[in-house]
PDB file of C-alpha atoms in Angstrom:
ATOM      1  CA  UNK U   1      -6.799 -64.670 -54.187  1.00 33.00           C
ATOM      2  CA  UNK U   2     -10.735 -63.732 -54.425  1.00 34.00           C
ATOM      3  CA  UNK U   3     -12.075 -60.825 -55.560  1.00 34.00           C
ATOM      4  CA  UNK U   4     -13.214 -59.498 -51.898  1.00 35.00           C
ATOM      5  CA  UNK U   5      -9.136 -59.756 -51.169  1.00 32.00           C
ATOM      6  CA  UNK U   6      -8.102 -57.745 -53.970  1.00 30.00           C
ATOM      7  CA  UNK U   7     -10.539 -55.213 -53.718  1.00 27.00           C
ATOM      8  CA  UNK U   8      -9.112 -54.250 -50.314  1.00 23.00           C
ATOM      9  CA  UNK U   9      -5.851 -53.608 -51.440  1.00 26.00           C
ATOM     10  CA  UNK U  10      -6.402 -51.070 -54.421  1.00 28.00           C
ATOM     11  CA  UNK U  11      -8.230 -48.772 -51.928  1.00 32.00           C
ATOM     12  CA  UNK U  12      -5.638 -48.308 -49.365  1.00 31.00           C
ATOM     13  CA  UNK U  13      -2.585 -48.375 -51.784  1.00 32.00           C
ATOM     14  CA  UNK U  14      -4.937 -45.264 -53.046  1.00 31.00           C
ATOM     15  CA  UNK U  15      -5.245 -43.874 -49.815  1.00 26.00           C
ATOM     16  CA  UNK U  16      -1.242 -44.073 -49.332  1.00 28.00           C
ATOM     17  CA  UNK U  17      -0.452 -42.278 -52.343  1.00 31.00           C
ATOM     18  CA  UNK U  18       2.414 -41.893 -54.486  1.00 31.00           C
ATOM     19  CA  UNK U  19       5.084 -41.884 -51.905  1.00 29.00           C
ATOM     20  CA  UNK U  20       7.806 -43.970 -50.799  1.00 30.00           C
ATOM     21  CA  UNK U  21       6.660 -47.172 -52.605  1.00 33.00           C
ATOM     22  CA  UNK U  22       7.942 -50.186 -53.530  1.00 31.00           C
ATOM     23  CA  UNK U  23       6.828 -53.289 -55.637  1.00 31.00           C
ATOM     24  CA  UNK U  24       5.211 -55.703 -53.293  1.00 33.00           C
ATOM     25  CA  UNK U  25       5.619 -58.917 -55.047  1.00 32.00           C
ATOM     26  CA  UNK U  26       3.392 -61.315 -52.989  1.00 39.00           C
ATOM     27  CA  UNK U  27       1.850 -60.947 -49.701  1.00 46.00           C
ATOM     28  CA  UNK U  28       1.834 -64.141 -47.279  1.00 48.00           C
ATOM     29  CA  UNK U  29      -1.693 -64.646 -48.111  1.00 46.00           C
ATOM     30  CA  UNK U  30      -0.923 -65.211 -51.584  1.00 48.00           C
ATOM     31  CA  UNK U  31       1.823 -67.602 -50.402  1.00 52.00           C
ATOM     32  CA  UNK U  32      -0.319 -69.812 -48.364  1.00 52.00           C
ATOM     33  CA  UNK U  33      -2.589 -69.819 -50.809  1.00 47.00           C
ATOM     34  CA  UNK U  34      -0.530 -70.666 -53.636  1.00 49.00           C
ATOM     35  CA  UNK U  35      -1.085 -67.707 -55.762  1.00 48.00           C
ATOM     36  CA  UNK U  36       0.575 -64.408 -56.346  1.00 46.00           C
ATOM     37  CA  UNK U  37      -0.405 -60.591 -56.722  1.00 43.00           C
ATOM     38  CA  UNK U  38       0.939 -57.475 -57.180  1.00 35.00           C
ATOM     39  CA  UNK U  39       0.127 -54.674 -54.564  1.00 48.00           C
ATOM     40  CA  UNK U  40       2.132 -51.291 -53.473  1.00 50.00           C
ATOM     41  CA  UNK U  41       2.569 -50.184 -49.976  1.00 56.00           C
ATOM     42  CA  UNK U  42       4.667 -47.532 -48.307  1.00 68.00           C
ATOM     43  CA  UNK U  43       8.135 -48.904 -46.854  1.00 75.00           C
ATOM     44  CA  UNK U  44       7.127 -47.826 -43.524  1.00 73.00           C
ATOM     45  CA  UNK U  45       4.189 -49.404 -43.135  1.00 75.00           C
ATOM     46  CA  UNK U  46       5.778 -52.654 -45.006  1.00 83.00           C
ATOM     47  CA  UNK U  47       8.550 -52.343 -42.450  1.00 85.00           C
ATOM     48  CA  UNK U  48       6.132 -52.496 -39.659  1.00 85.00           C
ATOM     49  CA  UNK U  49       4.265 -55.161 -41.301  1.00 90.00           C
ATOM     50  CA  UNK U  50       8.083 -56.923 -41.837  1.00 92.00           C
ATOM     51  CA  UNK U  51       8.814 -56.632 -37.923  1.00 90.00           C
ATOM     52  CA  UNK U  52       5.433 -57.789 -36.956  1.00 91.00           C
ATOM     53  CA  UNK U  53       6.070 -60.859 -39.587  1.00 94.00           C
ATOM     54  CA  UNK U  54       9.982 -61.597 -37.951  1.00 93.00           C
ATOM     55  CA  UNK U  55       8.447 -61.716 -34.260  1.00 91.00           C
ATOM     56  CA  UNK U  56       5.991 -64.384 -35.412  1.00 94.00           C
ATOM     57  CA  UNK U  57       8.811 -66.086 -37.065  1.00 96.00           C
ATOM     58  CA  UNK U  58      10.405 -65.983 -33.747  1.00 94.00           C
ATOM     59  CA  UNK U  59       7.241 -67.803 -32.274  1.00 93.00           C
ATOM     60  CA  UNK U  60       7.437 -70.574 -34.584  1.00 97.00           C
ATOM     61  CA  UNK U  61      11.340 -71.235 -34.331  1.00 97.00           C
ATOM     62  CA  UNK U  62      10.680 -71.538 -30.671  1.00 96.00           C
ATOM     63  CA  UNK U  63       7.525 -73.962 -31.199  1.00 97.00           C
ATOM     64  CA  UNK U  64       9.587 -76.035 -33.561  1.00 98.00           C
ATOM     65  CA  UNK U  65      12.474 -76.369 -31.159  1.00 98.00           C
ATOM     66  CA  UNK U  66       9.831 -76.689 -28.088  1.00 97.00           C
ATOM     67  CA  UNK U  67       8.168 -79.924 -30.015  1.00 98.00           C
ATOM     68  CA  UNK U  68      11.881 -81.457 -30.811  1.00 98.00           C
ATOM     69  CA  UNK U  69      12.798 -80.464 -26.947  1.00 98.00           C
ATOM     70  CA  UNK U  70       9.322 -82.704 -26.129  1.00 97.00           C
ATOM     71  CA  UNK U  71      10.208 -85.261 -28.690  1.00 97.00           C
ATOM     72  CA  UNK U  72      13.791 -85.862 -27.488  1.00 96.00           C
ATOM     73  CA  UNK U  73      12.958 -85.899 -24.002  1.00 97.00           C
ATOM     74  CA  UNK U  74      11.598 -89.582 -24.289  1.00 97.00           C
ATOM     75  CA  UNK U  75       8.709 -88.669 -21.785  1.00 98.00           C
ATOM     76  CA  UNK U  76       6.275 -89.194 -24.839  1.00 98.00           C
ATOM     77  CA  UNK U  77       3.970 -92.029 -25.403  1.00 97.00           C
ATOM     78  CA  UNK U  78       4.542 -93.102 -29.163  1.00 97.00           C
ATOM     79  CA  UNK U  79       0.692 -91.817 -29.887  1.00 96.00           C
ATOM     80  CA  UNK U  80       1.359 -88.711 -28.468  1.00 97.00           C
ATOM     81  CA  UNK U  81       4.998 -88.358 -29.998  1.00 97.00           C
ATOM     82  CA  UNK U  82       3.109 -88.588 -33.808  1.00 97.00           C
ATOM     83  CA  UNK U  83       0.892 -85.498 -32.657  1.00 97.00           C
ATOM     84  CA  UNK U  84       3.635 -83.428 -31.374  1.00 97.00           C
ATOM     85  CA  UNK U  85       5.568 -84.532 -34.796  1.00 97.00           C
ATOM     86  CA  UNK U  86       2.878 -83.466 -36.728  1.00 98.00           C
ATOM     87  CA  UNK U  87       2.157 -80.080 -35.092  1.00 98.00           C
ATOM     88  CA  UNK U  88       5.872 -79.660 -35.179  1.00 98.00           C
ATOM     89  CA  UNK U  89       5.418 -80.080 -38.892  1.00 98.00           C
ATOM     90  CA  UNK U  90       2.788 -77.425 -39.148  1.00 98.00           C
ATOM     91  CA  UNK U  91       5.082 -74.804 -37.275  1.00 98.00           C
ATOM     92  CA  UNK U  92       7.915 -75.814 -39.977  1.00 98.00           C
ATOM     93  CA  UNK U  93       5.363 -74.892 -42.216  1.00 97.00           C
ATOM     94  CA  UNK U  94       4.310 -71.633 -40.637  1.00 97.00           C
ATOM     95  CA  UNK U  95       8.107 -70.745 -40.275  1.00 98.00           C
ATOM     96  CA  UNK U  96       8.821 -71.675 -44.097  1.00 97.00           C
ATOM     97  CA  UNK U  97       5.697 -69.283 -45.377  1.00 96.00           C
ATOM     98  CA  UNK U  98       6.916 -66.661 -43.055  1.00 97.00           C
ATOM     99  CA  UNK U  99      10.487 -66.609 -44.023  1.00 97.00           C
ATOM    100  CA  UNK U 100       9.375 -66.453 -47.893  1.00 96.00           C
ATOM    101  CA  UNK U 101       6.840 -63.609 -47.041  1.00 95.00           C
ATOM    102  CA  UNK U 102       9.701 -61.627 -45.245  1.00 96.00           C
ATOM    103  CA  UNK U 103      12.100 -62.454 -47.807  1.00 96.00           C
ATOM    104  CA  UNK U 104       9.772 -61.182 -50.822  1.00 94.00           C
ATOM    105  CA  UNK U 105       8.924 -58.068 -48.514  1.00 93.00           C
ATOM    106  CA  UNK U 106      12.413 -57.216 -48.664  1.00 93.00           C
ATOM    107  CA  UNK U 107      13.250 -58.068 -45.109  1.00 95.00           C
ATOM    108  CA  UNK U 108      15.719 -60.309 -42.965  1.00 95.00           C
ATOM    109  CA  UNK U 109      14.011 -63.097 -41.467  1.00 97.00           C
ATOM    110  CA  UNK U 110      14.737 -63.554 -37.736  1.00 95.00           C
ATOM    111  CA  UNK U 111      17.421 -66.336 -37.523  1.00 96.00           C
ATOM    112  CA  UNK U 112      16.410 -69.659 -35.487  1.00 97.00           C
ATOM    113  CA  UNK U 113      18.424 -69.938 -31.994  1.00 95.00           C
ATOM    114  CA  UNK U 114      20.508 -73.160 -30.702  1.00 97.00           C
ATOM    115  CA  UNK U 115      18.093 -75.857 -29.139  1.00 98.00           C
ATOM    116  CA  UNK U 116      20.079 -75.477 -26.073  1.00 97.00           C
ATOM    117  CA  UNK U 117      19.235 -71.623 -25.743  1.00 95.00           C
ATOM    118  CA  UNK U 118      15.509 -72.702 -26.412  1.00 96.00           C
ATOM    119  CA  UNK U 119      16.078 -75.244 -23.794  1.00 97.00           C
ATOM    120  CA  UNK U 120      17.161 -72.714 -21.259  1.00 95.00           C
ATOM    121  CA  UNK U 121      14.813 -69.917 -22.183  1.00 94.00           C
ATOM    122  CA  UNK U 122      11.619 -72.706 -21.724  1.00 96.00           C
ATOM    123  CA  UNK U 123      13.566 -74.477 -18.755  1.00 95.00           C
ATOM    124  CA  UNK U 124      13.381 -77.503 -20.464  1.00 97.00           C
ATOM    125  CA  UNK U 125      15.294 -79.478 -17.543  1.00 96.00           C
ATOM    126  CA  UNK U 126      12.169 -78.981 -15.452  1.00 96.00           C
ATOM    127  CA  UNK U 127      10.116 -81.505 -17.826  1.00 97.00           C
ATOM    128  CA  UNK U 128       9.761 -84.548 -15.864  1.00 97.00           C
ATOM    129  CA  UNK U 129       6.553 -86.197 -17.413  1.00 98.00           C
ATOM    130  CA  UNK U 130       4.394 -86.502 -20.223  1.00 98.00           C
ATOM    131  CA  UNK U 131       1.940 -83.952 -18.579  1.00 98.00           C
ATOM    132  CA  UNK U 132       4.650 -81.496 -18.345  1.00 98.00           C
ATOM    133  CA  UNK U 133       5.408 -81.685 -21.824  1.00 98.00           C
ATOM    134  CA  UNK U 134       1.853 -80.961 -22.726  1.00 98.00           C
ATOM    135  CA  UNK U 135       1.448 -78.645 -20.288  1.00 97.00           C
ATOM    136  CA  UNK U 136       4.582 -76.469 -21.890  1.00 97.00           C
ATOM    137  CA  UNK U 137       3.377 -77.282 -25.651  1.00 97.00           C
ATOM    138  CA  UNK U 138      -0.563 -75.896 -24.430  1.00 97.00           C
ATOM    139  CA  UNK U 139       0.846 -72.658 -22.869  1.00 95.00           C
ATOM    140  CA  UNK U 140       3.017 -71.785 -25.839  1.00 95.00           C
ATOM    141  CA  UNK U 141       0.379 -72.420 -28.549  1.00 97.00           C
ATOM    142  CA  UNK U 142      -1.958 -70.879 -26.120  1.00 95.00           C
ATOM    143  CA  UNK U 143       0.111 -67.819 -26.183  1.00 93.00           C
ATOM    144  CA  UNK U 144       0.680 -67.879 -30.083  1.00 95.00           C
ATOM    145  CA  UNK U 145      -2.857 -68.110 -30.549  1.00 96.00           C
ATOM    146  CA  UNK U 146      -3.575 -64.891 -28.584  1.00 94.00           C
ATOM    147  CA  UNK U 147      -0.209 -63.340 -29.946  1.00 93.00           C
ATOM    148  CA  UNK U 148      -1.365 -63.935 -33.553  1.00 95.00           C
ATOM    149  CA  UNK U 149      -4.788 -62.683 -32.841  1.00 95.00           C
ATOM    150  CA  UNK U 150      -3.446 -59.604 -30.854  1.00 91.00           C
ATOM    151  CA  UNK U 151      -1.315 -58.587 -33.934  1.00 91.00           C
ATOM    152  CA  UNK U 152      -3.849 -58.814 -36.554  1.00 93.00           C
ATOM    153  CA  UNK U 153      -4.952 -54.833 -35.911  1.00 90.00           C
ATOM    154  CA  UNK U 154      -1.344 -53.634 -36.528  1.00 87.00           C
ATOM    155  CA  UNK U 155      -0.962 -54.857 -39.720  1.00 89.00           C
ATOM    156  CA  UNK U 156      -0.894 -52.412 -42.419  1.00 86.00           C
ATOM    157  CA  UNK U 157      -1.382 -55.369 -44.988  1.00 90.00           C
ATOM    158  CA  UNK U 158      -5.016 -56.481 -44.760  1.00 92.00           C
ATOM    159  CA  UNK U 159      -3.592 -60.074 -46.523  1.00 93.00           C
ATOM    160  CA  UNK U 160      -1.228 -60.276 -43.790  1.00 94.00           C
ATOM    161  CA  UNK U 161      -3.791 -60.016 -41.357  1.00 95.00           C
ATOM    162  CA  UNK U 162      -5.860 -63.022 -42.760  1.00 95.00           C
ATOM    163  CA  UNK U 163      -2.468 -64.691 -42.785  1.00 94.00           C
ATOM    164  CA  UNK U 164      -2.405 -63.991 -39.097  1.00 96.00           C
ATOM    165  CA  UNK U 165      -5.924 -64.986 -38.453  1.00 97.00           C
ATOM    166  CA  UNK U 166      -4.843 -68.639 -40.285  1.00 97.00           C
ATOM    167  CA  UNK U 167      -1.993 -69.143 -38.245  1.00 97.00           C
ATOM    168  CA  UNK U 168      -4.265 -68.506 -34.751  1.00 97.00           C
ATOM    169  CA  UNK U 169      -6.401 -70.972 -36.227  1.00 97.00           C
ATOM    170  CA  UNK U 170      -3.796 -73.708 -36.446  1.00 98.00           C
ATOM    171  CA  UNK U 171      -2.264 -72.681 -32.907  1.00 97.00           C
ATOM    172  CA  UNK U 172      -6.089 -72.834 -31.658  1.00 98.00           C
ATOM    173  CA  UNK U 173      -6.752 -76.209 -32.856  1.00 98.00           C
ATOM    174  CA  UNK U 174      -3.207 -77.558 -31.522  1.00 98.00           C
ATOM    175  CA  UNK U 175      -4.197 -75.831 -28.245  1.00 98.00           C
ATOM    176  CA  UNK U 176      -7.826 -77.354 -27.860  1.00 97.00           C
ATOM    177  CA  UNK U 177      -6.153 -80.981 -28.524  1.00 97.00           C
ATOM    178  CA  UNK U 178      -3.281 -80.716 -26.139  1.00 98.00           C
ATOM    179  CA  UNK U 179      -5.872 -79.494 -23.850  1.00 97.00           C
ATOM    180  CA  UNK U 180      -7.879 -82.529 -24.210  1.00 96.00           C
ATOM    181  CA  UNK U 181      -4.853 -84.610 -23.822  1.00 96.00           C
ATOM    182  CA  UNK U 182      -4.083 -83.074 -20.283  1.00 97.00           C
ATOM    183  CA  UNK U 183      -7.845 -83.845 -19.425  1.00 97.00           C
ATOM    184  CA  UNK U 184      -8.661 -79.948 -18.867  1.00 97.00           C
ATOM    185  CA  UNK U 185     -12.249 -78.289 -19.531  1.00 96.00           C
ATOM    186  CA  UNK U 186     -12.857 -76.563 -22.680  1.00 94.00           C
ATOM    187  CA  UNK U 187     -13.065 -72.477 -21.812  1.00 94.00           C
ATOM    188  CA  UNK U 188     -16.186 -71.926 -20.000  1.00 93.00           C
ATOM    189  CA  UNK U 189     -16.802 -68.986 -21.890  1.00 93.00           C
ATOM    190  CA  UNK U 190     -17.445 -68.159 -25.765  1.00 95.00           C
ATOM    191  CA  UNK U 191     -14.682 -65.229 -27.219  1.00 94.00           C
ATOM    192  CA  UNK U 192     -12.021 -66.724 -24.501  1.00 91.00           C
ATOM    193  CA  UNK U 193      -9.191 -66.269 -27.409  1.00 93.00           C
ATOM    194  CA  UNK U 194      -7.686 -63.204 -27.992  1.00 88.00           C
ATOM    195  CA  UNK U 195      -9.183 -61.617 -24.710  1.00 78.00           C
TER     196      UNK U 195
ATOM    197  CA  UNK A   1       5.921 -14.467 -14.047  1.00 43.00           C
ATOM    198  CA  UNK A   2       3.185 -16.540 -12.683  1.00 45.00           C
ATOM    199  CA  UNK A   3       1.026 -15.881 -15.871  1.00 50.00           C
ATOM    200  CA  UNK A   4       3.974 -16.686 -17.900  1.00 49.00           C
ATOM    201  CA  UNK A   5       4.332 -19.877 -16.127  1.00 50.00           C
ATOM    202  CA  UNK A   6       0.853 -21.039 -15.688  1.00 44.00           C
ATOM    203  CA  UNK A   7       0.425 -22.782 -19.443  1.00 47.00           C
ATOM    204  CA  UNK A   8       3.295 -24.906 -18.507  1.00 47.00           C
ATOM    205  CA  UNK A   9       1.583 -25.262 -15.055  1.00 44.00           C
ATOM    206  CA  UNK A  10      -1.696 -26.505 -16.369  1.00 42.00           C
ATOM    207  CA  UNK A  11      -0.278 -28.802 -19.016  1.00 45.00           C
ATOM    208  CA  UNK A  12       1.529 -30.659 -16.283  1.00 43.00           C
ATOM    209  CA  UNK A  13      -1.929 -30.356 -14.445  1.00 41.00           C
ATOM    210  CA  UNK A  14      -3.392 -31.700 -17.290  1.00 41.00           C
ATOM    211  CA  UNK A  15      -0.726 -34.451 -17.960  1.00 41.00           C
ATOM    212  CA  UNK A  16      -0.637 -35.673 -14.569  1.00 41.00           C
ATOM    213  CA  UNK A  17      -4.654 -36.250 -14.668  1.00 42.00           C
ATOM    214  CA  UNK A  18      -4.641 -37.511 -18.035  1.00 43.00           C
ATOM    215  CA  UNK A  19      -6.098 -41.152 -17.907  1.00 48.00           C
ATOM    216  CA  UNK A  20      -3.730 -43.942 -17.491  1.00 51.00           C
ATOM    217  CA  UNK A  21      -3.389 -47.632 -16.157  1.00 50.00           C
ATOM    218  CA  UNK A  22      -2.441 -46.624 -12.333  1.00 54.00           C
ATOM    219  CA  UNK A  23      -1.143 -48.060  -9.399  1.00 63.00           C
ATOM    220  CA  UNK A  24      -4.617 -49.484  -8.645  1.00 84.00           C
ATOM    221  CA  UNK A  25      -4.071 -52.842 -10.959  1.00 95.00           C
ATOM    222  CA  UNK A  26      -4.599 -56.153  -9.586  1.00 97.00           C
ATOM    223  CA  UNK A  27      -1.269 -58.250  -9.917  1.00 97.00           C
ATOM    224  CA  UNK A  28      -3.092 -61.641  -9.525  1.00 97.00           C
ATOM    225  CA  UNK A  29      -5.521 -60.997 -12.445  1.00 97.00           C
ATOM    226  CA  UNK A  30      -2.290 -58.956 -14.473  1.00 97.00           C
ATOM    227  CA  UNK A  31      -0.332 -62.528 -13.856  1.00 96.00           C
ATOM    228  CA  UNK A  32      -3.581 -64.118 -15.427  1.00 94.00           C
ATOM    229  CA  UNK A  33      -3.318 -61.894 -18.385  1.00 95.00           C
ATOM    230  CA  UNK A  34       0.448 -62.027 -18.785  1.00 96.00           C
ATOM    231  CA  UNK A  35       0.090 -65.873 -18.628  1.00 92.00           C
ATOM    232  CA  UNK A  36      -2.759 -65.786 -21.796  1.00 90.00           C
ATOM    233  CA  UNK A  37      -1.448 -62.716 -23.680  1.00 92.00           C
ATOM    234  CA  UNK A  38       2.379 -62.187 -23.006  1.00 94.00           C
ATOM    235  CA  UNK A  39       3.799 -65.677 -22.596  1.00 92.00           C
ATOM    236  CA  UNK A  40       3.772 -66.582 -26.404  1.00 91.00           C
ATOM    237  CA  UNK A  41       6.936 -63.721 -26.489  1.00 93.00           C
ATOM    238  CA  UNK A  42       7.818 -63.275 -23.016  1.00 95.00           C
ATOM    239  CA  UNK A  43       9.149 -64.767 -20.002  1.00 95.00           C
ATOM    240  CA  UNK A  44       9.892 -62.985 -16.680  1.00 95.00           C
ATOM    241  CA  UNK A  45      13.335 -64.841 -16.038  1.00 93.00           C
ATOM    242  CA  UNK A  46      14.511 -65.400 -19.601  1.00 93.00           C
ATOM    243  CA  UNK A  47      14.848 -63.621 -23.093  1.00 94.00           C
ATOM    244  CA  UNK A  48      12.667 -65.215 -25.757  1.00 93.00           C
ATOM    245  CA  UNK A  49      11.276 -63.239 -28.601  1.00 90.00           C
ATOM    246  CA  UNK A  50      11.275 -60.242 -26.206  1.00 93.00           C
ATOM    247  CA  UNK A  51      12.782 -59.693 -23.476  1.00 95.00           C
ATOM    248  CA  UNK A  52      13.196 -60.598 -19.795  1.00 95.00           C
ATOM    249  CA  UNK A  53      10.552 -58.767 -17.475  1.00 96.00           C
ATOM    250  CA  UNK A  54      12.479 -59.460 -14.401  1.00 94.00           C
ATOM    251  CA  UNK A  55      13.084 -55.860 -13.184  1.00 96.00           C
ATOM    252  CA  UNK A  56      11.419 -53.953 -15.907  1.00 97.00           C
ATOM    253  CA  UNK A  57       9.699 -52.068 -13.975  1.00 97.00           C
ATOM    254  CA  UNK A  58      12.205 -48.992 -13.343  1.00 97.00           C
ATOM    255  CA  UNK A  59      14.561 -49.834 -15.737  1.00 96.00           C
ATOM    256  CA  UNK A  60      15.327 -48.180 -18.861  1.00 96.00           C
ATOM    257  CA  UNK A  61      13.939 -49.126 -22.040  1.00 96.00           C
ATOM    258  CA  UNK A  62      16.400 -51.169 -24.393  1.00 95.00           C
ATOM    259  CA  UNK A  63      18.591 -51.807 -21.552  1.00 95.00           C
ATOM    260  CA  UNK A  64      18.584 -56.027 -20.835  1.00 93.00           C
ATOM    261  CA  UNK A  65      22.076 -56.500 -21.747  1.00 87.00           C
ATOM    262  CA  UNK A  66      21.672 -59.724 -23.641  1.00 89.00           C
ATOM    263  CA  UNK A  67      18.461 -59.100 -25.882  1.00 93.00           C
ATOM    264  CA  UNK A  68      18.830 -57.499 -29.345  1.00 90.00           C
ATOM    265  CA  UNK A  69      16.589 -54.618 -29.217  1.00 93.00           C
ATOM    266  CA  UNK A  70      15.263 -52.563 -32.271  1.00 91.00           C
ATOM    267  CA  UNK A  71      17.481 -49.319 -32.655  1.00 92.00           C
ATOM    268  CA  UNK A  72      14.384 -47.252 -31.493  1.00 94.00           C
ATOM    269  CA  UNK A  73      14.142 -49.072 -28.070  1.00 94.00           C
ATOM    270  CA  UNK A  74      17.363 -49.206 -27.460  1.00 94.00           C
ATOM    271  CA  UNK A  75      18.150 -45.225 -28.030  1.00 95.00           C
ATOM    272  CA  UNK A  76      15.067 -44.364 -26.354  1.00 95.00           C
ATOM    273  CA  UNK A  77      15.325 -42.285 -23.020  1.00 92.00           C
ATOM    274  CA  UNK A  78      12.342 -43.986 -21.606  1.00 95.00           C
ATOM    275  CA  UNK A  79      12.397 -45.320 -18.040  1.00 97.00           C
ATOM    276  CA  UNK A  80       9.297 -47.758 -17.613  1.00 98.00           C
ATOM    277  CA  UNK A  81       6.914 -46.759 -15.139  1.00 97.00           C
ATOM    278  CA  UNK A  82       3.393 -46.684 -14.646  1.00 96.00           C
ATOM    279  CA  UNK A  83       2.800 -44.185 -17.305  1.00 97.00           C
ATOM    280  CA  UNK A  84       5.445 -45.314 -19.691  1.00 97.00           C
ATOM    281  CA  UNK A  85       4.364 -48.781 -19.438  1.00 98.00           C
ATOM    282  CA  UNK A  86       0.678 -47.406 -20.153  1.00 98.00           C
ATOM    283  CA  UNK A  87       1.707 -45.390 -23.075  1.00 97.00           C
ATOM    284  CA  UNK A  88       3.776 -48.367 -24.386  1.00 97.00           C
ATOM    285  CA  UNK A  89       0.835 -51.108 -23.831  1.00 97.00           C
ATOM    286  CA  UNK A  90      -1.782 -49.029 -25.194  1.00 96.00           C
ATOM    287  CA  UNK A  91       0.321 -47.970 -28.425  1.00 94.00           C
ATOM    288  CA  UNK A  92       3.793 -49.334 -28.700  1.00 94.00           C
ATOM    289  CA  UNK A  93       4.489 -47.716 -32.171  1.00 91.00           C
ATOM    290  CA  UNK A  94       3.194 -44.527 -30.932  1.00 93.00           C
ATOM    291  CA  UNK A  95       4.787 -44.553 -27.724  1.00 95.00           C
ATOM    292  CA  UNK A  96       8.490 -45.658 -29.522  1.00 95.00           C
ATOM    293  CA  UNK A  97       8.127 -45.066 -33.418  1.00 93.00           C
ATOM    294  CA  UNK A  98      10.198 -48.057 -34.824  1.00 90.00           C
ATOM    295  CA  UNK A  99      10.118 -50.324 -32.289  1.00 92.00           C
ATOM    296  CA  UNK A 100       9.295 -54.140 -33.315  1.00 90.00           C
ATOM    297  CA  UNK A 101       6.176 -55.222 -31.014  1.00 91.00           C
ATOM    298  CA  UNK A 102       3.054 -55.305 -32.888  1.00 88.00           C
ATOM    299  CA  UNK A 103       0.820 -56.074 -29.907  1.00 92.00           C
ATOM    300  CA  UNK A 104      -1.126 -53.888 -27.605  1.00 93.00           C
ATOM    301  CA  UNK A 105      -3.466 -53.924 -24.673  1.00 95.00           C
ATOM    302  CA  UNK A 106      -6.346 -51.716 -25.427  1.00 93.00           C
ATOM    303  CA  UNK A 107      -8.359 -52.049 -22.247  1.00 94.00           C
ATOM    304  CA  UNK A 108      -7.310 -49.465 -19.276  1.00 97.00           C
ATOM    305  CA  UNK A 109      -7.930 -52.255 -16.762  1.00 96.00           C
ATOM    306  CA  UNK A 110      -5.866 -54.801 -18.314  1.00 96.00           C
ATOM    307  CA  UNK A 111      -3.179 -52.551 -18.666  1.00 97.00           C
ATOM    308  CA  UNK A 112      -3.029 -51.847 -15.077  1.00 97.00           C
ATOM    309  CA  UNK A 113      -3.377 -54.887 -13.899  1.00 97.00           C
ATOM    310  CA  UNK A 114      -0.319 -55.949 -16.088  1.00 97.00           C
ATOM    311  CA  UNK A 115       1.730 -53.142 -15.046  1.00 98.00           C
ATOM    312  CA  UNK A 116       0.419 -54.218 -11.509  1.00 97.00           C
ATOM    313  CA  UNK A 117       2.201 -57.780 -11.992  1.00 97.00           C
ATOM    314  CA  UNK A 118       4.974 -56.401 -13.747  1.00 97.00           C
ATOM    315  CA  UNK A 119       5.819 -54.078 -10.668  1.00 97.00           C
ATOM    316  CA  UNK A 120       5.226 -56.615  -8.042  1.00 96.00           C
ATOM    317  CA  UNK A 121       7.675 -58.995 -10.262  1.00 95.00           C
ATOM    318  CA  UNK A 122      10.170 -56.295 -10.586  1.00 95.00           C
ATOM    319  CA  UNK A 123      10.239 -56.003  -6.336  1.00 92.00           C
ATOM    320  CA  UNK A 124       9.100 -52.406  -6.757  1.00 88.00           C
TER     321      UNK A 124
END
C-alpha cells in the first residue's frame, strides 16, 4: 500500500474516536494489491461497507452466471466465446476478492444462487443469437460500471472506495469490448459513465 | 386552540413545501436512467440483487414476498410514493438506517424522472 493510501486511514481513525472499534486486518485494496494493513473502523461503518460489498458480490455472482449462460447457449462463435470466458474469469477474481474482504471484515458473503435462478431473472430463454448474448452482457457490464461508480461515495473506508473504482474500471473495459463487438458507437460525450 | 395548532400546521406546510422529486418527472428519461443506473441490481419483473420494481409505487417497503430484505427495510412502515421514494433515492441510509443499498441519486431531476418511470410501470 502506498503512503498516500496509508495516510487516509489514521485521519479517519482519529475522527471516529475510540468507541465501538474492532480490528480490521485488511481492506479489499490490500487484498487486491496483495498486501495487508492494519486499520480500525467503527462497527457500524464497517457493517455498512460490508452491506455494499455484499451487493457488489451479488453483482459478480450474477455476472459469472450470465457469462455461463452465454457460454452454454451455443450461440457464441469461438473467438467471442474465448472473450466471454476471459471476462467470466475476471468476475470470478472479483468474486474471490470480495468474499475474502467480506470475511475479513467479519461479514457473511452472500451466497450464489442456482444457475436456473439467474437464467429466469435474466430471461435467458429470450437469447436467440450471439448479438442477444452480447447485448445482455453489455447491459450488465454497463450497469455494474455505474453501480460501482455510484457506491464509491457511500464507502466509509477509502481503501474500499478505491477497490470499487478498480472494479468499475474492469467492467468499463468489458463494456467497451462488448459494445465494439456489437458495432455500436462510443459514447458521444465524455463523463458518460456513472452519470 | 388555534395558537396551539399553529406550530403543527406551520410544520406541515413547511414539509409539504419541501423540495422533492414531484410528479412532473419524465418517465421516458426515467427509463433511460433506470437502464443505465439501476439495471445492475434491479429489474422490473424479477428479483435480482435488489427486489423487482413492478408495482413498487404504492407498495409497502420490504413487502415482496420472495425477496430477502434487510431487517430494517422489512420492518419499516414506509409506503413508496413520491416523497418516500425521493427521500430513499436521495440517501437510502438516512431514509431507513440499516438498509443495504449503497447507491443514491443526488440530482432532483433524475430522481423525479426515475420515480415517474417506476410509477408508470406500477400502473399508478
